[in-house]
Amino acid sequence: MVYDETCRNTSETRWSNNYYFLQGKGYVLRPRYHPIWTASWLGTNRNQDYCEDSVIPNLPHILDATQRTTGQTVCIKWIRQAYSENERAICEYLRSPQLSLDSTNHCVEVIEFIPDPLVIGACYLVMPLLRPFNDPEFMVMGEVVEFIQQILDGLHFMHKHGVAHRDCVGLNIMMDASTMYPNGWHAILRNRSPDLSDLANHCDRIDANVKYFFIDFGISARFLPEQQRIISDLRGREQRPPELVAGIPHDPFKIDMAIIGYLLDDNFYKIYADLHFLSPLINALKADDPARRPSAEEALAAWNTIRRVIDQAKYYSRLRKHGETLSEALLNSSLHAFKGVKRLVAS
C-alpha cells in the first residue's frame, strides 16, 4: 500500500480531493479526509489502533459521512458511468414516492445522487448507514422468521414491478440496526462505538424493530410488461445456478429465486438446528430446473403457509448450531435464559 505524506493511502485521495465539495452538499467526511489533516498519533505516544482517524475504509469506493442537517451517519458510494445510469434509474424507480409507500418495499433508500465534479459520468450515491444482515448473528428463531418474511416480501415487490436484482446474495442484503444500537456504531469497525472508545452496545433483533434492505442494483434489470424476460449476461457473485454454469440465456427472475435459496441454505439451514421447516422451501428455490423454481409470489405464498404453522411459543427459543458441544450448549442456554429474565423484567 502506498501512503502520502499525511499517512493516507493513495486510494483515499478521491475522498480528500472532494472533501469541500461534499461538505457543500451537506455531508461531512471524517477528519481523516480533511485536505489539511495530520494524523492525530504523529509525534505522540498514542497507539494508532485506538485513534479514530487511523481507520481506513474496507472498500475504496465506499465511505461514511455525517449529514449536516440531521447529524446522522450516512454511507456514500462512488459509482462509475458504466453502472451509474442503470443503478440510478432502477433505484429512483423503486424508491419513487408511490412505491415508497408500499410496506413490502425493501429496496435501500437513496437519499440523493451527486455528480462527481472531477470525473465525467461518475457520481456519489448517498444512502443511510446499514449493517450486514447477519452482523451480529441471529439468536432466536423469531429473528430468522422475520428475516425470511421481509426478504420474500421485498423480492416479491421487486419482481411485481418488473425488476430482477440478479445479485441478491448475502453481501447485498443489509439491515437498519439503529434500534439495536441506540448509541450507534463505527461505520467500519462495526463492533466499536463511533469514536472507538468502547464496544458498541446492542440488544438482540427480537427486541428491536429491524428492517432489512436489498442494496447494489448495479447489474439489476428492469423489464416492461411486454418485454421478454430473458438475458445473456452472466455477471453476479452467485454462480451456482445451472443456467449460469452452462453460460446460456436465462430468466433473471428465476436466478433471483435460486440465489435466495442458496442464501437461506448457507446462512440458516446448514448452520442452525431446528429449522427443518425451511427444507421444502429451500429445495424448491434451489431446483436445478429453473421452470421448477417458484416465482416470488409463489415462494411468498408457500412461506406464509409455513409461517402459520410455526409455534409462536418457539419465537424466543434459542437457535442451536449444528455440532454444538455440551459445554457450549450449557453456556449458551444460560446466557439465553438470563436474557429472557431481563426481557420479562423490562416488560
Short mmCIF file of C-alpha atoms in Angstrom, two decimals:
data_model
loop_
_atom_site.label_atom_id
_atom_site.label_comp_id
_atom_site.label_asym_id
_atom_site.label_seq_id
_atom_site.Cartn_x
_atom_site.Cartn_y
_atom_site.Cartn_z
CA MET A 1 0.00 0.00 0.00
CA VAL A 2 1.34 3.43 -0.94
CA TYR A 3 0.91 6.28 1.55
CA ASP A 4 1.23 10.02 1.07
CA GLU A 5 2.81 12.48 3.47
CA THR A 6 -0.37 12.64 5.60
CA CYS A 7 -0.47 8.86 6.15
CA ARG A 8 -3.46 8.38 3.87
CA ASN A 9 -3.15 5.65 1.28
CA THR A 10 -3.38 6.75 -2.33
CA SER A 11 -6.78 5.09 -2.89
CA GLU A 12 -8.25 7.62 -0.43
CA THR A 13 -7.21 10.64 -2.50
CA ARG A 14 -10.58 10.92 -4.25
CA TRP A 15 -12.32 11.48 -0.93
CA SER A 16 -9.93 14.14 0.35
CA ASN A 17 -9.99 15.91 -3.03
CA ASN A 18 -13.79 16.17 -2.80
CA TYR A 19 -13.99 16.94 0.93
CA TYR A 20 -15.15 20.56 0.50
CA PHE A 21 -17.41 19.66 -2.41
CA LEU A 22 -19.27 17.03 -0.38
CA GLN A 23 -19.35 19.35 2.61
CA GLY A 24 -21.05 21.92 0.43
CA LYS A 25 -23.65 19.28 -0.47
CA GLY A 26 -24.34 18.70 3.22
CA TYR A 27 -22.07 15.74 4.02
CA VAL A 28 -19.02 15.98 6.28
CA LEU A 29 -16.39 13.27 5.92
CA ARG A 30 -14.39 12.04 8.90
CA PRO A 31 -11.34 14.14 9.97
CA ARG A 32 -9.01 11.74 8.15
CA TYR A 33 -10.27 13.07 4.82
CA HIS A 34 -9.91 16.79 5.52
CA PRO A 35 -7.43 18.17 2.96
CA ILE A 36 -5.09 19.50 5.67
CA TRP A 37 -5.48 16.56 8.06
CA THR A 38 -2.50 15.38 10.05
CA ALA A 39 -2.60 12.01 11.79
CA SER A 40 -3.51 12.53 15.45
CA TRP A 41 -0.97 9.99 16.68
CA LEU A 42 2.06 11.52 14.99
CA GLY A 43 4.51 13.00 17.48
CA THR A 44 2.70 11.40 20.43
CA ASN A 45 2.84 8.12 22.32
CA ARG A 46 -0.77 7.29 21.41
CA ASN A 47 -1.48 3.87 19.95
CA GLN A 48 -2.57 4.35 16.34
CA ASP A 49 -5.07 1.49 16.64
CA TYR A 50 -7.09 3.48 19.19
CA CYS A 51 -7.21 6.66 17.12
CA GLU A 52 -10.40 7.02 15.11
CA ASP A 53 -8.63 8.82 12.28
CA SER A 54 -6.40 5.78 11.68
CA VAL A 55 -9.30 3.74 10.31
CA ILE A 56 -9.31 3.23 6.54
CA PRO A 57 -12.33 2.02 4.55
CA ASN A 58 -12.78 -1.63 3.69
CA LEU A 59 -13.70 -0.69 0.12
CA PRO A 60 -12.10 2.30 -1.61
CA HIS A 61 -15.34 3.41 -3.30
CA ILE A 62 -17.50 3.44 -0.13
CA LEU A 63 -17.17 5.82 2.81
CA ASP A 64 -19.26 7.11 5.69
CA ALA A 65 -20.08 10.76 6.37
CA THR A 66 -22.22 12.86 8.69
CA GLN A 67 -25.30 14.52 7.25
CA ARG A 68 -25.09 18.12 8.44
CA THR A 69 -28.83 18.77 8.70
CA THR A 70 -29.63 15.70 10.80
CA GLY A 71 -26.33 14.67 12.41
CA GLN A 72 -26.96 11.14 11.16
CA THR A 73 -24.23 8.95 9.71
CA VAL A 74 -24.73 8.07 6.05
CA CYS A 75 -22.96 5.85 3.55
CA ILE A 76 -21.62 7.33 0.32
CA LYS A 77 -20.84 5.11 -2.66
CA TRP A 78 -18.88 6.30 -5.69
CA ILE A 79 -20.11 4.71 -8.91
CA ARG A 80 -18.84 4.90 -12.47
CA GLN A 81 -20.84 5.66 -15.61
CA ALA A 82 -20.82 2.01 -16.69
CA TYR A 83 -23.10 1.23 -13.75
CA SER A 84 -24.43 4.57 -12.60
CA GLU A 85 -27.13 5.16 -15.19
CA ASN A 86 -28.70 1.71 -14.75
CA GLU A 87 -28.31 1.70 -10.99
CA ARG A 88 -29.56 5.23 -10.64
CA ALA A 89 -32.61 4.67 -12.84
CA ILE A 90 -33.64 1.49 -11.02
CA CYS A 91 -33.06 2.97 -7.56
CA GLU A 92 -35.07 6.07 -8.40
CA TYR A 93 -37.88 3.92 -9.79
CA LEU A 94 -38.04 1.55 -6.82
CA ARG A 95 -37.92 4.41 -4.30
CA SER A 96 -40.30 6.71 -6.18
CA PRO A 97 -42.91 8.41 -3.95
CA GLN A 98 -45.69 5.98 -4.90
CA LEU A 99 -43.62 2.80 -4.46
CA SER A 100 -42.04 4.07 -1.24
CA LEU A 101 -45.46 3.90 0.42
CA ASP A 102 -45.57 0.12 -0.03
CA SER A 103 -44.62 -1.55 3.28
CA THR A 104 -43.18 -4.52 1.39
CA ASN A 105 -40.61 -2.31 -0.36
CA HIS A 106 -37.26 -3.46 0.99
CA CYS A 107 -35.05 -1.68 -1.53
CA VAL A 108 -32.49 0.63 0.02
CA GLU A 109 -33.45 4.28 0.21
CA VAL A 110 -31.21 6.53 -1.87
CA ILE A 111 -31.07 9.93 -0.23
CA GLU A 112 -29.60 11.55 -3.32
CA PHE A 113 -27.25 11.19 -6.28
CA ILE A 114 -24.44 13.75 -6.50
CA PRO A 115 -22.48 14.05 -9.78
CA ASP A 116 -18.71 13.87 -9.25
CA PRO A 117 -17.30 17.26 -10.32
CA LEU A 118 -13.91 15.74 -11.15
CA VAL A 119 -14.88 12.61 -13.09
CA ILE A 120 -17.27 12.83 -16.03
CA GLY A 121 -20.05 10.24 -15.80
CA ALA A 122 -19.38 9.28 -12.17
CA CYS A 123 -21.48 10.17 -9.15
CA TYR A 124 -21.85 9.74 -5.42
CA LEU A 125 -24.81 7.71 -4.21
CA VAL A 126 -25.87 8.64 -0.65
CA MET A 127 -27.69 6.07 1.50
CA PRO A 128 -28.43 5.51 5.19
CA LEU A 129 -25.73 3.68 7.14
CA LEU A 130 -26.69 -0.01 7.36
CA ARG A 131 -25.13 -3.20 8.72
CA PRO A 132 -24.69 -6.62 7.10
CA PHE A 133 -27.86 -8.65 7.65
CA ASN A 134 -26.03 -11.24 9.79
CA ASP A 135 -23.90 -8.94 11.97
CA PRO A 136 -24.40 -9.60 14.81
CA GLU A 137 -25.53 -13.19 14.39
CA PHE A 138 -29.11 -14.34 14.82
CA MET A 139 -30.03 -15.53 18.32
CA VAL A 140 -33.63 -16.82 18.36
CA MET A 141 -35.98 -18.47 15.88
CA GLY A 142 -38.30 -15.49 15.61
CA GLU A 143 -35.45 -13.42 14.18
CA VAL A 144 -34.99 -15.89 11.35
CA VAL A 145 -38.74 -15.95 10.68
CA GLU A 146 -38.86 -12.16 10.44
CA PHE A 147 -35.81 -12.01 8.17
CA ILE A 148 -37.31 -14.52 5.71
CA GLN A 149 -40.65 -12.69 5.73
CA GLN A 150 -39.06 -9.37 4.86
CA ILE A 151 -36.74 -10.79 2.21
CA LEU A 152 -39.50 -12.68 0.41
CA ASP A 153 -41.80 -9.65 0.71
CA GLY A 154 -39.07 -7.49 -0.79
CA LEU A 155 -38.27 -9.92 -3.60
CA HIS A 156 -41.95 -10.18 -4.50
CA PHE A 157 -42.18 -6.38 -4.50
CA MET A 158 -39.25 -6.02 -6.92
CA HIS A 159 -40.45 -8.77 -9.25
CA LYS A 160 -44.02 -7.42 -9.23
CA HIS A 161 -42.61 -4.15 -10.53
CA GLY A 162 -40.50 -5.80 -13.21
CA VAL A 163 -37.09 -5.61 -11.54
CA ALA A 164 -34.76 -8.60 -11.24
CA HIS A 165 -31.96 -7.90 -8.78
CA ARG A 166 -29.61 -10.57 -10.21
CA ASP A 167 -27.13 -10.25 -7.33
CA CYS A 168 -29.26 -10.60 -4.19
CA VAL A 169 -26.58 -12.52 -2.28
CA GLY A 170 -25.92 -12.04 1.42
CA LEU A 171 -23.41 -9.25 0.79
CA ASN A 172 -26.19 -7.25 -0.85
CA ILE A 173 -28.70 -7.60 1.97
CA MET A 174 -28.28 -5.13 4.81
CA MET A 175 -30.26 -4.08 7.85
CA ASP A 176 -31.25 -0.87 9.54
CA ALA A 177 -29.93 -1.62 13.00
CA SER A 178 -30.44 1.82 14.52
CA THR A 179 -32.93 0.45 17.06
CA MET A 180 -30.48 -2.32 18.02
CA TYR A 181 -27.63 0.16 18.54
CA PRO A 182 -29.12 3.22 20.29
CA ASN A 183 -25.68 4.81 20.64
CA GLY A 184 -24.57 3.92 17.14
CA TRP A 185 -21.51 2.06 15.88
CA HIS A 186 -18.39 2.82 13.92
CA ALA A 187 -19.09 2.55 10.21
CA ILE A 188 -16.01 0.40 9.53
CA LEU A 189 -15.11 -1.21 12.88
CA ARG A 190 -18.72 -2.20 13.50
CA ASN A 191 -18.21 -3.78 16.93
CA ARG A 192 -16.89 -0.47 18.31
CA SER A 193 -18.55 2.78 19.30
CA PRO A 194 -18.41 5.65 16.79
CA ASP A 195 -15.33 7.19 18.46
CA LEU A 196 -13.70 3.76 19.15
CA SER A 197 -13.71 4.48 22.88
CA ASP A 198 -15.79 1.43 23.77
CA LEU A 199 -17.62 -1.57 22.38
CA ALA A 200 -20.84 -0.85 20.52
CA ASN A 201 -23.61 -1.97 22.84
CA HIS A 202 -26.68 -3.52 21.30
CA CYS A 203 -29.79 -5.55 22.02
CA ASP A 204 -30.97 -8.63 20.09
CA ARG A 205 -33.00 -8.32 16.89
CA ILE A 206 -36.07 -9.80 18.57
CA ASP A 207 -36.19 -6.76 20.87
CA ALA A 208 -35.77 -4.19 18.09
CA ASN A 209 -37.69 -3.14 15.02
CA VAL A 210 -35.08 -4.26 12.49
CA LYS A 211 -35.73 -3.79 8.79
CA TYR A 212 -33.77 -5.49 6.00
CA PHE A 213 -32.91 -3.98 2.64
CA PHE A 214 -31.62 -5.07 -0.75
CA ILE A 215 -28.72 -2.93 -1.92
CA ASP A 216 -26.47 -2.65 -5.00
CA PHE A 217 -28.57 -2.56 -8.16
CA GLY A 218 -25.51 -2.24 -10.40
CA ILE A 219 -26.38 -5.28 -12.56
CA SER A 220 -30.12 -5.31 -11.93
CA ALA A 221 -32.52 -5.38 -14.87
CA ARG A 222 -35.94 -3.76 -15.29
CA PHE A 223 -38.46 -5.16 -17.75
CA LEU A 224 -41.66 -3.63 -19.05
CA PRO A 225 -44.72 -5.93 -19.11
CA GLU A 226 -44.42 -6.61 -22.86
CA GLN A 227 -40.70 -7.40 -22.79
CA GLN A 228 -39.29 -10.93 -22.92
CA ARG A 229 -37.62 -11.70 -19.60
CA ILE A 230 -34.51 -13.41 -20.91
CA ILE A 231 -30.92 -12.15 -20.71
CA SER A 232 -27.48 -13.47 -21.66
CA ASP A 233 -25.42 -11.50 -19.12
CA LEU A 234 -23.68 -13.95 -16.75
CA ARG A 235 -22.44 -11.47 -14.15
CA GLY A 236 -23.17 -11.89 -10.44
CA ARG A 237 -21.46 -13.14 -7.29
CA GLU A 238 -23.57 -16.33 -7.08
CA GLN A 239 -22.57 -18.61 -9.93
CA ARG A 240 -24.09 -21.93 -8.76
CA PRO A 241 -27.38 -21.82 -10.75
CA PRO A 242 -27.00 -24.40 -13.57
CA GLU A 243 -28.02 -21.96 -16.30
CA LEU A 244 -25.13 -19.68 -15.30
CA VAL A 245 -22.75 -22.64 -15.17
CA ALA A 246 -23.87 -23.57 -18.69
CA GLY A 247 -23.50 -19.97 -19.86
CA ILE A 248 -26.86 -19.89 -21.60
CA PRO A 249 -29.57 -17.19 -21.90
CA HIS A 250 -31.77 -17.33 -18.82
CA ASP A 251 -34.65 -15.84 -16.86
CA PRO A 252 -33.09 -13.43 -14.32
CA PHE A 253 -36.14 -13.66 -12.08
CA LYS A 254 -35.58 -17.39 -11.64
CA ILE A 255 -31.91 -16.65 -10.93
CA ASP A 256 -33.06 -14.43 -8.06
CA MET A 257 -35.10 -17.32 -6.64
CA ALA A 258 -32.11 -19.66 -6.75
CA ILE A 259 -29.85 -17.07 -5.11
CA ILE A 260 -32.28 -16.65 -2.20
CA GLY A 261 -32.48 -20.44 -1.88
CA TYR A 262 -28.70 -20.70 -1.59
CA LEU A 263 -28.67 -17.82 0.89
CA LEU A 264 -31.24 -19.45 3.20
CA ASP A 265 -29.45 -22.79 2.93
CA ASP A 266 -25.95 -21.45 3.58
CA ASN A 267 -26.77 -18.92 6.29
CA PHE A 268 -29.52 -20.68 8.22
CA TYR A 269 -30.41 -24.29 7.39
CA LYS A 270 -26.80 -25.54 7.35
CA ILE A 271 -25.84 -23.58 10.45
CA TYR A 272 -28.76 -23.89 12.88
CA ALA A 273 -30.68 -26.89 14.11
CA ASP A 274 -34.49 -26.84 14.49
CA LEU A 275 -35.04 -25.13 11.12
CA HIS A 276 -36.31 -28.28 9.39
CA PHE A 277 -39.43 -26.38 8.28
CA LEU A 278 -37.23 -24.50 5.77
CA SER A 279 -36.18 -27.58 3.83
CA PRO A 280 -39.11 -27.78 1.34
CA LEU A 281 -38.89 -24.07 0.51
CA ILE A 282 -35.11 -24.15 0.08
CA ASN A 283 -35.23 -27.22 -2.13
CA ALA A 284 -37.85 -25.62 -4.35
CA LEU A 285 -35.89 -22.37 -4.65
CA LYS A 286 -32.66 -24.22 -5.48
CA ALA A 287 -34.19 -26.54 -8.08
CA ASP A 288 -31.74 -27.20 -10.92
CA ASP A 289 -34.51 -26.76 -13.48
CA PRO A 290 -35.49 -23.05 -13.47
CA ALA A 291 -39.02 -23.99 -14.54
CA ARG A 292 -39.46 -25.89 -11.25
CA ARG A 293 -38.45 -22.94 -9.10
CA PRO A 294 -41.38 -20.96 -7.70
CA SER A 295 -41.99 -17.38 -8.69
CA ALA A 296 -41.54 -14.76 -5.98
CA GLU A 297 -45.31 -14.69 -5.50
CA GLU A 298 -45.47 -18.48 -5.16
CA ALA A 299 -42.50 -18.56 -2.77
CA LEU A 300 -44.10 -15.90 -0.59
CA ALA A 301 -47.39 -17.81 -0.52
CA ALA A 302 -45.58 -21.04 0.41
CA TRP A 303 -43.67 -19.23 3.15
CA ASN A 304 -46.84 -17.68 4.58
CA THR A 305 -48.31 -21.18 4.82
CA ILE A 306 -45.19 -22.42 6.60
CA ARG A 307 -45.17 -19.47 8.96
CA ARG A 308 -48.75 -20.07 10.07
CA VAL A 309 -47.85 -23.48 11.48
CA ILE A 310 -44.71 -22.35 13.35
CA ASP A 311 -45.48 -22.38 17.05
CA GLN A 312 -45.46 -18.80 18.33
CA ALA A 313 -44.04 -20.09 21.60
CA LYS A 314 -40.85 -21.00 19.74
CA TYR A 315 -40.18 -17.47 18.54
CA TYR A 316 -37.99 -16.80 21.58
CA SER A 317 -36.34 -20.23 21.53
CA ARG A 318 -32.58 -20.18 21.20
CA LEU A 319 -31.03 -21.04 17.85
CA ARG A 320 -28.80 -24.07 18.35
CA LYS A 321 -25.92 -24.54 15.95
CA HIS A 322 -25.21 -27.90 14.39
CA GLY A 323 -22.32 -29.59 16.18
CA GLU A 324 -22.69 -27.53 19.35
CA THR A 325 -20.75 -29.18 22.19
CA LEU A 326 -22.28 -29.85 25.59
CA SER A 327 -20.25 -27.10 27.26
CA GLU A 328 -21.23 -24.64 24.52
CA ALA A 329 -24.87 -25.64 24.85
CA LEU A 330 -24.83 -25.12 28.63
CA LEU A 331 -23.16 -21.72 28.35
CA ASN A 332 -25.39 -20.50 25.50
CA SER A 333 -28.53 -21.76 27.23
CA SER A 334 -27.56 -19.94 30.42
CA LEU A 335 -26.97 -16.68 28.56
CA HIS A 336 -30.26 -17.13 26.72
CA ALA A 337 -32.14 -17.73 29.97
CA PHE A 338 -30.55 -14.62 31.51
CA LYS A 339 -31.68 -12.52 28.56
CA GLY A 340 -35.15 -13.97 28.90
CA VAL A 341 -35.34 -12.89 32.55
CA LYS A 342 -34.16 -9.38 31.65
CA ARG A 343 -36.78 -9.23 28.91
CA LEU A 344 -39.54 -10.19 31.36
CA VAL A 345 -38.38 -7.64 33.92
CA ALA A 346 -38.23 -4.90 31.27
CA SER A 347 -41.75 -5.68 30.09
#
